[in-house]
Amino acid sequence: MSDRPEFELEPYEEPEGLDADVEVLRFVFRTLTTPLDELPRRTELQRAVVDHLSAGRHWHVRRGRFPI
């Protein structure tokens, strides 16, 4: 077993030209035009995304790496 961390999160940097809220909606729901209150809430992930955005919170793009 190694003393190295398995995953290292890089410091946060605001990505240029990328809106994480839009990307989450695109990935989870495959839509950008459906209002939040009309999105499906069948899965835990769908509920978490809608609840998070409905509460006025935002998503952030983060990067990290696995040491080789």
mmCIF file with all atom_site columns, C-alpha atoms in Angstrom:
data_model
loop_
_atom_site.group_PDB
_atom_site.id
_atom_site.type_symbol
_atom_site.label_atom_id
_atom_site.label_alt_id
_atom_site.label_comp_id
_atom_site.label_asym_id
_atom_site.label_entity_id
_atom_site.label_seq_id
_atom_site.pdbx_PDB_ins_code
_atom_site.Cartn_x
_atom_site.Cartn_y
_atom_site.Cartn_z
_atom_site.occupancy
_atom_site.B_iso_or_equiv
_atom_site.pdbx_formal_charge
_atom_site.auth_seq_id
_atom_site.auth_comp_id
_atom_site.auth_asym_id
_atom_site.auth_atom_id
_atom_site.pdbx_PDB_model_num
ATOM 1  C CA . MET A 1 1  ? 0.000   0.000  0.000   1.00 0.00 ? 1  MET A CA 1
ATOM 2  C CA . SER A 1 2  ? 1.302   3.429  -0.965  1.00 0.00 ? 2  SER A CA 1
ATOM 3  C CA . ASP A 1 3  ? 1.409   6.588  1.145   1.00 0.00 ? 3  ASP A CA 1
ATOM 4  C CA . ARG A 1 4  ? 0.389   8.624  -1.921  1.00 0.00 ? 4  ARG A CA 1
ATOM 5  C CA . PRO A 1 5  ? -3.194  9.835  -2.070  1.00 0.00 ? 5  PRO A CA 1
ATOM 6  C CA . GLU A 1 6  ? -5.358  7.980  -4.548  1.00 0.00 ? 6  GLU A CA 1
ATOM 7  C CA . PHE A 1 7  ? -6.883  11.158 -5.969  1.00 0.00 ? 7  PHE A CA 1
ATOM 8  C CA . GLU A 1 8  ? -5.596  14.710 -5.773  1.00 0.00 ? 8  GLU A CA 1
ATOM 9  C CA . LEU A 1 9  ? -8.062  17.566 -6.234  1.00 0.00 ? 9  LEU A CA 1
ATOM 10 C CA . GLU A 1 10 ? -6.520  20.549 -8.029  1.00 0.00 ? 10 GLU A CA 1
ATOM 11 C CA . PRO A 1 11 ? -7.084  24.089 -6.716  1.00 0.00 ? 11 PRO A CA 1
ATOM 12 C CA . TYR A 1 12 ? -10.333 25.610 -7.940  1.00 0.00 ? 12 TYR A CA 1
ATOM 13 C CA . GLU A 1 13 ? -10.150 27.823 -11.010 1.00 0.00 ? 13 GLU A CA 1
ATOM 14 C CA . GLU A 1 14 ? -13.231 29.338 -12.622 1.00 0.00 ? 14 GLU A CA 1
ATOM 15 C CA . PRO A 1 15 ? -13.347 27.797 -16.118 1.00 0.00 ? 15 PRO A CA 1
ATOM 16 C CA . GLU A 1 16 ? -13.658 30.271 -18.976 1.00 0.00 ? 16 GLU A CA 1
ATOM 17 C CA . GLY A 1 17 ? -16.764 29.949 -21.103 1.00 0.00 ? 17 GLY A CA 1
ATOM 18 C CA . LEU A 1 18 ? -18.187 27.035 -19.120 1.00 0.00 ? 18 LEU A CA 1
ATOM 19 C CA . ASP A 1 19 ? -21.319 27.254 -16.961 1.00 0.00 ? 19 ASP A CA 1
ATOM 20 C CA . ALA A 1 20 ? -21.319 24.288 -14.585 1.00 0.00 ? 20 ALA A CA 1
ATOM 21 C CA . ASP A 1 21 ? -25.067 24.625 -13.882 1.00 0.00 ? 21 ASP A CA 1
ATOM 22 C CA . VAL A 1 22 ? -25.791 24.263 -17.603 1.00 0.00 ? 22 VAL A CA 1
ATOM 23 C CA . GLU A 1 23 ? -23.420 21.313 -17.937 1.00 0.00 ? 23 GLU A CA 1
ATOM 24 C CA . VAL A 1 24 ? -25.049 19.467 -15.024 1.00 0.00 ? 24 VAL A CA 1
ATOM 25 C CA . LEU A 1 25 ? -28.501 19.942 -16.563 1.00 0.00 ? 25 LEU A CA 1
ATOM 26 C CA . ARG A 1 26 ? -27.203 18.801 -19.944 1.00 0.00 ? 26 ARG A CA 1
ATOM 27 C CA . PHE A 1 27 ? -25.581 15.687 -18.448 1.00 0.00 ? 27 PHE A CA 1
ATOM 28 C CA . VAL A 1 28 ? -28.345 14.613 -16.059 1.00 0.00 ? 28 VAL A CA 1
ATOM 29 C CA . PHE A 1 29 ? -31.462 15.620 -17.986 1.00 0.00 ? 29 PHE A CA 1
ATOM 30 C CA . ARG A 1 30 ? -30.273 16.013 -21.603 1.00 0.00 ? 30 ARG A CA 1
ATOM 31 C CA . THR A 1 31 ? -32.188 19.290 -21.787 1.00 0.00 ? 31 THR A CA 1
ATOM 32 C CA . LEU A 1 32 ? -31.513 22.973 -21.291 1.00 0.00 ? 32 LEU A CA 1
ATOM 33 C CA . THR A 1 33 ? -34.991 24.294 -21.961 1.00 0.00 ? 33 THR A CA 1
ATOM 34 C CA . THR A 1 34 ? -37.179 22.507 -19.410 1.00 0.00 ? 34 THR A CA 1
ATOM 35 C CA . PRO A 1 35 ? -37.932 24.629 -16.317 1.00 0.00 ? 35 PRO A CA 1
ATOM 36 C CA . LEU A 1 36 ? -36.588 23.209 -13.026 1.00 0.00 ? 36 LEU A CA 1
ATOM 37 C CA . ASP A 1 37 ? -40.063 22.559 -11.654 1.00 0.00 ? 37 ASP A CA 1
ATOM 38 C CA . GLU A 1 38 ? -40.894 20.418 -14.708 1.00 0.00 ? 38 GLU A CA 1
ATOM 39 C CA . LEU A 1 39 ? -37.772 18.234 -14.694 1.00 0.00 ? 39 LEU A CA 1
ATOM 40 C CA . PRO A 1 40 ? -38.170 14.574 -13.705 1.00 0.00 ? 40 PRO A CA 1
ATOM 41 C CA . ARG A 1 41 ? -37.283 13.629 -10.126 1.00 0.00 ? 41 ARG A CA 1
ATOM 42 C CA . ARG A 1 42 ? -37.206 9.849  -10.519 1.00 0.00 ? 42 ARG A CA 1
ATOM 43 C CA . THR A 1 43 ? -33.646 9.249  -9.331  1.00 0.00 ? 43 THR A CA 1
ATOM 44 C CA . GLU A 1 44 ? -31.627 10.438 -6.351  1.00 0.00 ? 44 GLU A CA 1
ATOM 45 C CA . LEU A 1 45 ? -29.283 12.270 -8.753  1.00 0.00 ? 45 LEU A CA 1
ATOM 46 C CA . GLN A 1 46 ? -32.150 14.082 -10.478 1.00 0.00 ? 46 GLN A CA 1
ATOM 47 C CA . ARG A 1 47 ? -33.625 15.121 -7.135  1.00 0.00 ? 47 ARG A CA 1
ATOM 48 C CA . ALA A 1 48 ? -30.239 16.330 -5.859  1.00 0.00 ? 48 ALA A CA 1
ATOM 49 C CA . VAL A 1 49 ? -29.595 18.458 -8.953  1.00 0.00 ? 49 VAL A CA 1
ATOM 50 C CA . VAL A 1 50 ? -33.057 20.052 -8.940  1.00 0.00 ? 50 VAL A CA 1
ATOM 51 C CA . ASP A 1 51 ? -33.030 20.635 -5.167  1.00 0.00 ? 51 ASP A CA 1
ATOM 52 C CA . HIS A 1 52 ? -29.550 22.186 -5.306  1.00 0.00 ? 52 HIS A CA 1
ATOM 53 C CA . LEU A 1 53 ? -30.424 24.603 -8.107  1.00 0.00 ? 53 LEU A CA 1
ATOM 54 C CA . SER A 1 54 ? -33.900 25.359 -6.695  1.00 0.00 ? 54 SER A CA 1
ATOM 55 C CA . ALA A 1 55 ? -32.257 26.423 -3.428  1.00 0.00 ? 55 ALA A CA 1
ATOM 56 C CA . GLY A 1 56 ? -30.290 29.061 -5.364  1.00 0.00 ? 56 GLY A CA 1
ATOM 57 C CA . ARG A 1 57 ? -27.039 27.142 -5.139  1.00 0.00 ? 57 ARG A CA 1
ATOM 58 C CA . HIS A 1 58 ? -24.661 26.465 -8.032  1.00 0.00 ? 58 HIS A CA 1
ATOM 59 C CA . TRP A 1 59 ? -22.476 23.671 -9.332  1.00 0.00 ? 59 TRP A CA 1
ATOM 60 C CA . HIS A 1 60 ? -18.732 24.037 -9.910  1.00 0.00 ? 60 HIS A CA 1
ATOM 61 C CA . VAL A 1 61 ? -16.389 22.264 -12.302 1.00 0.00 ? 61 VAL A CA 1
ATOM 62 C CA . ARG A 1 62 ? -13.468 20.698 -10.446 1.00 0.00 ? 62 ARG A CA 1
ATOM 63 C CA . ARG A 1 63 ? -10.453 18.824 -11.726 1.00 0.00 ? 63 ARG A CA 1
ATOM 64 C CA . GLY A 1 64 ? -8.095  16.356 -10.161 1.00 0.00 ? 64 GLY A CA 1
ATOM 65 C CA . ARG A 1 65 ? -5.753  13.547 -11.002 1.00 0.00 ? 65 ARG A CA 1
ATOM 66 C CA . PHE A 1 66 ? -4.733  10.065 -10.062 1.00 0.00 ? 66 PHE A CA 1
ATOM 67 C CA . PRO A 1 67 ? -0.987  9.620  -9.562  1.00 0.00 ? 67 PRO A CA 1
ATOM 68 C CA . ILE A 1 68 ? 0.507   7.053  -11.898 1.00 0.00 ? 68 ILE A CA 1
#
